[in-house]
Amino acid sequence: MNDHKNQPDKTIYPIIRPYGEYSILLQWNPEISVKTHQEILMWEFALKQNPQIMETFSSFHELLLVYQTIIRDFEVEKENILKEAKQFQSTKGILSKCIEIPVCYEKRFGYDQEDVCRLLNINEEELIMSHASREYRVFMIGFLPGFPYMGFLPEKFRIGRKSDPRKRVEAGSVGIAANMTGIYPVVSPGGWHIIASTPVPVFFPQEKVPCLLNQGDRVVFRPIEMSEYEQMAFQVSQGTFNFNSLVR
């Protein structure tokens, strides 16, 4: 039951293999799809209830389980994991929220817009309208703490990373690369094409829940003018910004 095939209960079963003395790795087909990703999140949700599992780490098509103690019998533990898959039907529909991210596409923020448009043979208005008119899914948090990998971009707007990465990308910068869009949570070097910026921070290292966006969340971008950007940035700096207003 662990050969990537759909079973009669509609669950997509992964390959399950040992990963060191304390961990087990679950692997689905190496593709990026909403269906597979939703299954991974449901497995993770159910398996987190196991008190023997200390941490879980999920990505586009893998889920790593880290146990409190050494795994003495892998085959027994694999069977336990498969039994817990039966809980998945009750977890559907409770794993995500929709977040509206205000974004300013002014040239002072979107300093790669001209290059992107030239490479894709489109105009800037078309780029902005397309980027802001879609709903994205957060597939993974990685590269930097709080950096959301969100898909998908339209097929014709897919572009490789910059051949010469920038040494400094500002926090809040919104970039695109391949079929994904992302938000830089902190100042960092980076190779994504920057097309906009948000005044809303997406990473809070001192908080119990440090990320504004989490895997499975749905995200939409709302274009804003510079005046609204500056107003929101001021509210954030003063601690008066209402983050609950972002939830749709």
PDB file of C-alpha atoms in Angstrom:
ATOM      1  CA  MET A   1       0.000   0.000   0.000  1.00  0.00           C
ATOM      2  CA  ASN A   2       2.952   2.337  -0.271  1.00  0.00           C
ATOM      3  CA  ASP A   3       3.539   2.528  -4.019  1.00  0.00           C
ATOM      4  CA  HIS A   4       2.095   5.980  -4.796  1.00  0.00           C
ATOM      5  CA  LYS A   5      -1.199   4.477  -6.000  1.00  0.00           C
ATOM      6  CA  ASN A   6      -4.659   5.701  -5.137  1.00  0.00           C
ATOM      7  CA  GLN A   7      -6.429   3.182  -2.910  1.00  0.00           C
ATOM      8  CA  PRO A   8     -10.210   2.543  -2.814  1.00  0.00           C
ATOM      9  CA  ASP A   9     -10.540   5.093   0.036  1.00  0.00           C
ATOM     10  CA  LYS A  10      -9.139   7.790  -2.350  1.00  0.00           C
ATOM     11  CA  THR A  11      -6.047   8.324  -0.200  1.00  0.00           C
ATOM     12  CA  ILE A  12      -2.744   8.679  -2.072  1.00  0.00           C
ATOM     13  CA  TYR A  13      -0.294   6.395  -0.266  1.00  0.00           C
ATOM     14  CA  PRO A  14       3.413   7.310  -0.237  1.00  0.00           C
ATOM     15  CA  ILE A  15       6.577   5.276  -0.190  1.00  0.00           C
ATOM     16  CA  ILE A  16       7.625   4.937   3.458  1.00  0.00           C
ATOM     17  CA  ARG A  17      11.262   4.370   4.301  1.00  0.00           C
ATOM     18  CA  PRO A  18      13.626   4.689   7.282  1.00  0.00           C
ATOM     19  CA  TYR A  19      15.676   7.874   7.460  1.00  0.00           C
ATOM     20  CA  GLY A  20      18.270   7.389  10.165  1.00  0.00           C
ATOM     21  CA  GLU A  21      17.680   6.028  13.676  1.00  0.00           C
ATOM     22  CA  TYR A  22      15.108   8.625  14.718  1.00  0.00           C
ATOM     23  CA  SER A  23      13.252   9.469  11.506  1.00  0.00           C
ATOM     24  CA  ILE A  24      10.958   8.085   8.810  1.00  0.00           C
ATOM     25  CA  LEU A  25      10.564   9.649   5.379  1.00  0.00           C
ATOM     26  CA  LEU A  26       7.323   9.558   3.400  1.00  0.00           C
ATOM     27  CA  GLN A  27       7.646  10.252  -0.331  1.00  0.00           C
ATOM     28  CA  TRP A  28       4.930  10.935  -2.884  1.00  0.00           C
ATOM     29  CA  ASN A  29       5.331  11.284  -6.649  1.00  0.00           C
ATOM     30  CA  PRO A  30       7.950  13.987  -7.389  1.00  0.00           C
ATOM     31  CA  GLU A  31       5.507  16.499  -8.801  1.00  0.00           C
ATOM     32  CA  ILE A  32       4.095  19.768  -7.591  1.00  0.00           C
ATOM     33  CA  SER A  33       0.311  19.513  -7.529  1.00  0.00           C
ATOM     34  CA  VAL A  34      -2.467  20.754  -5.273  1.00  0.00           C
ATOM     35  CA  LYS A  35      -3.912  17.256  -4.883  1.00  0.00           C
ATOM     36  CA  THR A  36      -0.650  15.681  -3.737  1.00  0.00           C
ATOM     37  CA  HIS A  37       0.176  18.597  -1.484  1.00  0.00           C
ATOM     38  CA  GLN A  38      -3.224  18.455   0.200  1.00  0.00           C
ATOM     39  CA  GLU A  39      -2.717  14.765   0.903  1.00  0.00           C
ATOM     40  CA  ILE A  40       0.686  15.466   2.444  1.00  0.00           C
ATOM     41  CA  LEU A  41      -0.791  18.109   4.742  1.00  0.00           C
ATOM     42  CA  MET A  42      -3.557  15.730   5.829  1.00  0.00           C
ATOM     43  CA  TRP A  43      -1.013  13.012   6.630  1.00  0.00           C
ATOM     44  CA  GLU A  44       1.026  15.539   8.582  1.00  0.00           C
ATOM     45  CA  PHE A  45      -2.024  16.767  10.495  1.00  0.00           C
ATOM     46  CA  ALA A  46      -2.999  13.239  11.513  1.00  0.00           C
ATOM     47  CA  LEU A  47       0.512  12.044  12.369  1.00  0.00           C
ATOM     48  CA  LYS A  48       1.229  15.075  14.539  1.00  0.00           C
ATOM     49  CA  GLN A  49      -1.282  13.627  16.998  1.00  0.00           C
ATOM     50  CA  ASN A  50       1.157  10.782  17.692  1.00  0.00           C
ATOM     51  CA  PRO A  51       2.974  11.690  20.949  1.00  0.00           C
ATOM     52  CA  GLN A  52       6.007   9.675  19.820  1.00  0.00           C
ATOM     53  CA  ILE A  53       6.593  12.072  16.913  1.00  0.00           C
ATOM     54  CA  MET A  54       8.607  15.086  18.043  1.00  0.00           C
ATOM     55  CA  GLU A  55       8.636  17.111  14.801  1.00  0.00           C
ATOM     56  CA  THR A  56       7.411  16.972  11.231  1.00  0.00           C
ATOM     57  CA  PHE A  57       8.825  18.671   8.136  1.00  0.00           C
ATOM     58  CA  SER A  58       6.921  18.711   4.858  1.00  0.00           C
ATOM     59  CA  SER A  59       7.754  19.949   1.367  1.00  0.00           C
ATOM     60  CA  PHE A  60       6.327  19.698  -2.157  1.00  0.00           C
ATOM     61  CA  HIS A  61       6.256  15.887  -2.161  1.00  0.00           C
ATOM     62  CA  GLU A  62       7.890  14.635   1.051  1.00  0.00           C
ATOM     63  CA  LEU A  63       7.098  14.411   4.759  1.00  0.00           C
ATOM     64  CA  LEU A  64       9.781  13.749   7.380  1.00  0.00           C
ATOM     65  CA  LEU A  65       8.756  12.371  10.777  1.00  0.00           C
ATOM     66  CA  VAL A  66      11.231  12.838  13.635  1.00  0.00           C
ATOM     67  CA  TYR A  67      10.625  10.594  16.654  1.00  0.00           C
ATOM     68  CA  GLN A  68      11.348  11.178  20.330  1.00  0.00           C
ATOM     69  CA  THR A  69      13.307   7.938  20.620  1.00  0.00           C
ATOM     70  CA  ILE A  70      15.175   5.493  18.405  1.00  0.00           C
ATOM     71  CA  ILE A  71      12.874   3.554  16.075  1.00  0.00           C
ATOM     72  CA  ARG A  72      13.409  -0.077  17.108  1.00  0.00           C
ATOM     73  CA  ASP A  73      11.127  -1.770  14.573  1.00  0.00           C
ATOM     74  CA  PHE A  74      10.573   0.114  11.327  1.00  0.00           C
ATOM     75  CA  GLU A  75       7.998  -2.348   9.932  1.00  0.00           C
ATOM     76  CA  VAL A  76       5.811  -2.035  13.025  1.00  0.00           C
ATOM     77  CA  GLU A  77       6.023   1.748  12.913  1.00  0.00           C
ATOM     78  CA  LYS A  78       5.201   1.781   9.205  1.00  0.00           C
ATOM     79  CA  GLU A  79       2.021  -0.163   9.885  1.00  0.00           C
ATOM     80  CA  ASN A  80       1.109   2.313  12.628  1.00  0.00           C
ATOM     81  CA  ILE A  81       1.552   5.175  10.188  1.00  0.00           C
ATOM     82  CA  LEU A  82      -0.708   3.531   7.628  1.00  0.00           C
ATOM     83  CA  LYS A  83      -3.405   2.890  10.242  1.00  0.00           C
ATOM     84  CA  GLU A  84      -3.455   6.564  11.131  1.00  0.00           C
ATOM     85  CA  ALA A  85      -4.190   7.387   7.485  1.00  0.00           C
ATOM     86  CA  LYS A  86      -7.812   6.450   8.223  1.00  0.00           C
ATOM     87  CA  GLN A  87      -8.214   9.763  10.047  1.00  0.00           C
ATOM     88  CA  PHE A  88      -7.693  11.808   6.891  1.00  0.00           C
ATOM     89  CA  GLN A  89     -11.331  12.070   5.844  1.00  0.00           C
ATOM     90  CA  SER A  90     -12.126  13.995   9.041  1.00  0.00           C
ATOM     91  CA  THR A  91      -9.333  16.535   8.424  1.00  0.00           C
ATOM     92  CA  LYS A  92     -10.504  17.768   5.028  1.00  0.00           C
ATOM     93  CA  GLY A  93     -11.331  21.451   4.833  1.00  0.00           C
ATOM     94  CA  ILE A  94      -9.726  22.583   8.095  1.00  0.00           C
ATOM     95  CA  LEU A  95      -6.124  23.052   7.044  1.00  0.00           C
ATOM     96  CA  SER A  96      -6.066  26.394   5.274  1.00  0.00           C
ATOM     97  CA  LYS A  97      -7.143  30.004   5.308  1.00  0.00           C
ATOM     98  CA  CYS A  98      -7.210  32.691   2.639  1.00  0.00           C
ATOM     99  CA  ILE A  99      -4.920  35.668   3.216  1.00  0.00           C
ATOM    100  CA  GLU A 100      -5.054  38.916   1.238  1.00  0.00           C
ATOM    101  CA  ILE A 101      -1.598  40.479   0.919  1.00  0.00           C
ATOM    102  CA  PRO A 102      -1.486  44.196   0.020  1.00  0.00           C
ATOM    103  CA  VAL A 103       1.188  44.783  -2.609  1.00  0.00           C
ATOM    104  CA  CYS A 104       2.617  47.904  -4.212  1.00  0.00           C
ATOM    105  CA  TYR A 105       3.872  47.462  -7.781  1.00  0.00           C
ATOM    106  CA  GLU A 106       5.561  50.887  -8.011  1.00  0.00           C
ATOM    107  CA  LYS A 107       8.842  50.863  -9.942  1.00  0.00           C
ATOM    108  CA  ARG A 108      10.838  51.758  -6.824  1.00  0.00           C
ATOM    109  CA  PHE A 109       9.846  48.330  -5.444  1.00  0.00           C
ATOM    110  CA  GLY A 110       9.457  46.284  -8.625  1.00  0.00           C
ATOM    111  CA  TYR A 111      12.938  46.889  -9.938  1.00  0.00           C
ATOM    112  CA  ASP A 112      12.941  43.775 -12.116  1.00  0.00           C
ATOM    113  CA  GLN A 113       9.649  44.519 -13.867  1.00  0.00           C
ATOM    114  CA  GLU A 114      11.255  45.884 -17.026  1.00  0.00           C
ATOM    115  CA  ASP A 115      13.618  42.913 -17.394  1.00  0.00           C
ATOM    116  CA  VAL A 116      10.812  40.430 -16.780  1.00  0.00           C
ATOM    117  CA  CYS A 117       8.576  42.091 -19.354  1.00  0.00           C
ATOM    118  CA  ARG A 118      11.377  42.153 -21.897  1.00  0.00           C
ATOM    119  CA  LEU A 119      12.175  38.475 -21.375  1.00  0.00           C
ATOM    120  CA  LEU A 120       8.515  37.427 -21.522  1.00  0.00           C
ATOM    121  CA  ASN A 121       7.543  39.866 -24.294  1.00  0.00           C
ATOM    122  CA  ILE A 122       4.691  41.405 -22.302  1.00  0.00           C
ATOM    123  CA  ASN A 123       3.962  44.873 -20.938  1.00  0.00           C
ATOM    124  CA  GLU A 124       4.102  45.892 -17.283  1.00  0.00           C
ATOM    125  CA  GLU A 125       0.339  46.297 -16.966  1.00  0.00           C
ATOM    126  CA  GLU A 126      -0.175  42.737 -18.188  1.00  0.00           C
ATOM    127  CA  LEU A 127       2.412  41.445 -15.715  1.00  0.00           C
ATOM    128  CA  ILE A 128       0.820  43.227 -12.766  1.00  0.00           C
ATOM    129  CA  MET A 129      -2.758  42.335 -13.672  1.00  0.00           C
ATOM    130  CA  SER A 130      -1.905  38.682 -14.120  1.00  0.00           C
ATOM    131  CA  HIS A 131       0.118  38.435 -10.908  1.00  0.00           C
ATOM    132  CA  ALA A 132      -2.597  40.130  -8.849  1.00  0.00           C
ATOM    133  CA  SER A 133      -5.618  38.370 -10.362  1.00  0.00           C
ATOM    134  CA  ARG A 134      -4.878  34.817  -9.210  1.00  0.00           C
ATOM    135  CA  GLU A 135      -5.261  32.802  -6.054  1.00  0.00           C
ATOM    136  CA  TYR A 136      -2.053  31.074  -4.984  1.00  0.00           C
ATOM    137  CA  ARG A 137      -1.376  28.142  -2.694  1.00  0.00           C
ATOM    138  CA  VAL A 138       1.461  28.062  -0.188  1.00  0.00           C
ATOM    139  CA  PHE A 139       3.274  24.832  -1.019  1.00  0.00           C
ATOM    140  CA  MET A 140       6.284  25.179   1.210  1.00  0.00           C
ATOM    141  CA  ILE A 141       8.076  27.433   3.692  1.00  0.00           C
ATOM    142  CA  GLY A 142      11.801  27.390   3.095  1.00  0.00           C
ATOM    143  CA  PHE A 143      15.020  28.906   1.750  1.00  0.00           C
ATOM    144  CA  LEU A 144      14.606  31.564   4.463  1.00  0.00           C
ATOM    145  CA  PRO A 145      12.499  31.325   7.661  1.00  0.00           C
ATOM    146  CA  GLY A 146       8.988  32.372   6.678  1.00  0.00           C
ATOM    147  CA  PHE A 147       9.632  32.468   2.913  1.00  0.00           C
ATOM    148  CA  PRO A 148       6.476  31.114   1.205  1.00  0.00           C
ATOM    149  CA  TYR A 149       6.702  29.220  -2.080  1.00  0.00           C
ATOM    150  CA  MET A 150       3.344  29.997  -3.724  1.00  0.00           C
ATOM    151  CA  GLY A 151       1.967  28.632  -6.985  1.00  0.00           C
ATOM    152  CA  PHE A 152       1.108  28.716  -9.667  1.00  0.00           C
ATOM    153  CA  LEU A 153       2.027  31.479 -12.080  1.00  0.00           C
ATOM    154  CA  PRO A 154       0.397  31.408 -15.542  1.00  0.00           C
ATOM    155  CA  GLU A 155       2.312  29.207 -17.956  1.00  0.00           C
ATOM    156  CA  LYS A 156       3.365  32.095 -20.196  1.00  0.00           C
ATOM    157  CA  PHE A 157       4.763  34.079 -17.249  1.00  0.00           C
ATOM    158  CA  ARG A 158       7.131  31.410 -15.999  1.00  0.00           C
ATOM    159  CA  ILE A 159      10.718  32.571 -15.901  1.00  0.00           C
ATOM    160  CA  GLY A 160      13.993  31.183 -14.581  1.00  0.00           C
ATOM    161  CA  ARG A 161      15.834  32.718 -11.652  1.00  0.00           C
ATOM    162  CA  LYS A 162      18.198  35.616 -12.229  1.00  0.00           C
ATOM    163  CA  SER A 163      21.542  34.570 -13.699  1.00  0.00           C
ATOM    164  CA  ASP A 164      23.241  37.057 -11.381  1.00  0.00           C
ATOM    165  CA  PRO A 165      21.503  37.020  -7.968  1.00  0.00           C
ATOM    166  CA  ARG A 166      21.304  40.241  -5.999  1.00  0.00           C
ATOM    167  CA  LYS A 167      23.464  40.593  -2.925  1.00  0.00           C
ATOM    168  CA  ARG A 168      20.639  42.375  -1.093  1.00  0.00           C
ATOM    169  CA  VAL A 169      16.870  42.000  -1.424  1.00  0.00           C
ATOM    170  CA  GLU A 170      14.720  43.984   0.990  1.00  0.00           C
ATOM    171  CA  ALA A 171      12.258  42.368   3.385  1.00  0.00           C
ATOM    172  CA  GLY A 172       8.749  42.389   1.923  1.00  0.00           C
ATOM    173  CA  SER A 173       9.962  42.120  -1.663  1.00  0.00           C
ATOM    174  CA  VAL A 174       7.654  40.044  -3.862  1.00  0.00           C
ATOM    175  CA  GLY A 175       9.452  37.941  -6.441  1.00  0.00           C
ATOM    176  CA  ILE A 176       8.758  35.393  -9.153  1.00  0.00           C
ATOM    177  CA  ALA A 177      10.795  32.426 -10.369  1.00  0.00           C
ATOM    178  CA  ALA A 178       9.836  29.328 -12.365  1.00  0.00           C
ATOM    179  CA  ASN A 179       6.119  28.760 -11.682  1.00  0.00           C
ATOM    180  CA  MET A 180       6.206  30.278  -8.188  1.00  0.00           C
ATOM    181  CA  THR A 181       5.894  33.630  -6.467  1.00  0.00           C
ATOM    182  CA  GLY A 182       7.306  34.390  -3.040  1.00  0.00           C
ATOM    183  CA  ILE A 183       7.818  37.071  -0.390  1.00  0.00           C
ATOM    184  CA  TYR A 184      11.201  37.753   1.178  1.00  0.00           C
ATOM    185  CA  PRO A 185      10.681  37.747   4.970  1.00  0.00           C
ATOM    186  CA  VAL A 186      14.020  39.377   5.820  1.00  0.00           C
ATOM    187  CA  VAL A 187      16.829  41.212   4.072  1.00  0.00           C
ATOM    188  CA  SER A 188      18.765  38.605   2.135  1.00  0.00           C
ATOM    189  CA  PRO A 189      20.650  37.840  -1.050  1.00  0.00           C
ATOM    190  CA  GLY A 190      18.289  36.415  -3.645  1.00  0.00           C
ATOM    191  CA  GLY A 191      17.840  35.321  -7.231  1.00  0.00           C
ATOM    192  CA  TRP A 192      14.103  35.792  -7.721  1.00  0.00           C
ATOM    193  CA  HIS A 193      12.848  38.564 -10.030  1.00  0.00           C
ATOM    194  CA  ILE A 194      11.436  41.328  -7.822  1.00  0.00           C
ATOM    195  CA  ILE A 195       8.213  42.878  -9.122  1.00  0.00           C
ATOM    196  CA  ALA A 196       6.596  44.442  -6.024  1.00  0.00           C
ATOM    197  CA  SER A 197       6.695  44.868  -2.257  1.00  0.00           C
ATOM    198  CA  THR A 198       4.311  44.423   0.661  1.00  0.00           C
ATOM    199  CA  PRO A 199       4.406  46.575   3.804  1.00  0.00           C
ATOM    200  CA  VAL A 200       3.114  43.629   5.821  1.00  0.00           C
ATOM    201  CA  PRO A 201       5.785  41.477   7.510  1.00  0.00           C
ATOM    202  CA  VAL A 202       5.431  37.733   6.991  1.00  0.00           C
ATOM    203  CA  PHE A 203       7.857  36.496   9.657  1.00  0.00           C
ATOM    204  CA  PHE A 204       7.772  37.090  13.416  1.00  0.00           C
ATOM    205  CA  PRO A 205      10.708  35.245  15.048  1.00  0.00           C
ATOM    206  CA  GLN A 206       9.619  36.024  18.609  1.00  0.00           C
ATOM    207  CA  GLU A 207       6.080  34.701  18.216  1.00  0.00           C
ATOM    208  CA  LYS A 208       4.846  31.188  18.975  1.00  0.00           C
ATOM    209  CA  VAL A 209       3.475  31.036  15.414  1.00  0.00           C
ATOM    210  CA  PRO A 210       6.273  32.860  13.559  1.00  0.00           C
ATOM    211  CA  CYS A 211       4.918  32.766   9.994  1.00  0.00           C
ATOM    212  CA  LEU A 212       2.031  34.815   8.645  1.00  0.00           C
ATOM    213  CA  LEU A 213       1.592  32.277   5.836  1.00  0.00           C
ATOM    214  CA  ASN A 214       1.659  28.528   6.299  1.00  0.00           C
ATOM    215  CA  GLN A 215       1.541  25.494   4.040  1.00  0.00           C
ATOM    216  CA  GLY A 216      -1.876  24.981   2.510  1.00  0.00           C
ATOM    217  CA  ASP A 217      -2.930  28.609   2.920  1.00  0.00           C
ATOM    218  CA  ARG A 218      -4.446  30.396  -0.055  1.00  0.00           C
ATOM    219  CA  VAL A 219      -3.083  33.823  -0.943  1.00  0.00           C
ATOM    220  CA  VAL A 220      -4.333  36.674  -3.096  1.00  0.00           C
ATOM    221  CA  PHE A 221      -2.463  39.902  -3.815  1.00  0.00           C
ATOM    222  CA  ARG A 222      -4.285  43.247  -3.619  1.00  0.00           C
ATOM    223  CA  PRO A 223      -2.599  46.088  -5.504  1.00  0.00           C
ATOM    224  CA  ILE A 224      -2.214  49.273  -3.446  1.00  0.00           C
ATOM    225  CA  GLU A 225      -0.922  52.784  -4.123  1.00  0.00           C
ATOM    226  CA  MET A 226       2.159  54.260  -2.475  1.00  0.00           C
ATOM    227  CA  SER A 227       0.085  56.292  -0.017  1.00  0.00           C
ATOM    228  CA  GLU A 228      -1.641  53.172   1.338  1.00  0.00           C
ATOM    229  CA  TYR A 229       1.683  51.339   1.422  1.00  0.00           C
ATOM    230  CA  GLU A 230       3.220  54.078   3.562  1.00  0.00           C
ATOM    231  CA  GLN A 231       0.190  54.190   5.860  1.00  0.00           C
ATOM    232  CA  MET A 232       0.323  50.432   6.442  1.00  0.00           C
ATOM    233  CA  ALA A 233       4.090  50.507   6.958  1.00  0.00           C
ATOM    234  CA  PHE A 234       3.614  53.196   9.615  1.00  0.00           C
ATOM    235  CA  GLN A 235       0.910  51.156  11.371  1.00  0.00           C
ATOM    236  CA  VAL A 236       3.186  48.109  11.354  1.00  0.00           C
ATOM    237  CA  SER A 237       6.041  50.152  12.851  1.00  0.00           C
ATOM    238  CA  GLN A 238       3.714  51.456  15.595  1.00  0.00           C
ATOM    239  CA  GLY A 239       2.248  48.047  16.356  1.00  0.00           C
ATOM    240  CA  THR A 240      -1.272  49.145  15.409  1.00  0.00           C
ATOM    241  CA  PHE A 241      -1.737  47.215  12.162  1.00  0.00           C
ATOM    242  CA  ASN A 242      -4.678  44.792  12.306  1.00  0.00           C
ATOM    243  CA  PHE A 243      -3.367  41.513  10.881  1.00  0.00           C
ATOM    244  CA  ASN A 244      -6.811  39.930  11.236  1.00  0.00           C
ATOM    245  CA  SER A 245      -7.988  42.269   8.478  1.00  0.00           C
ATOM    246  CA  LEU A 246      -5.932  40.215   6.016  1.00  0.00           C
ATOM    247  CA  VAL A 247      -8.004  37.053   6.495  1.00  0.00           C
ATOM    248  CA  ARG A 248     -10.753  36.716   3.884  1.00  0.00           C
TER     249      ARG A 248
END
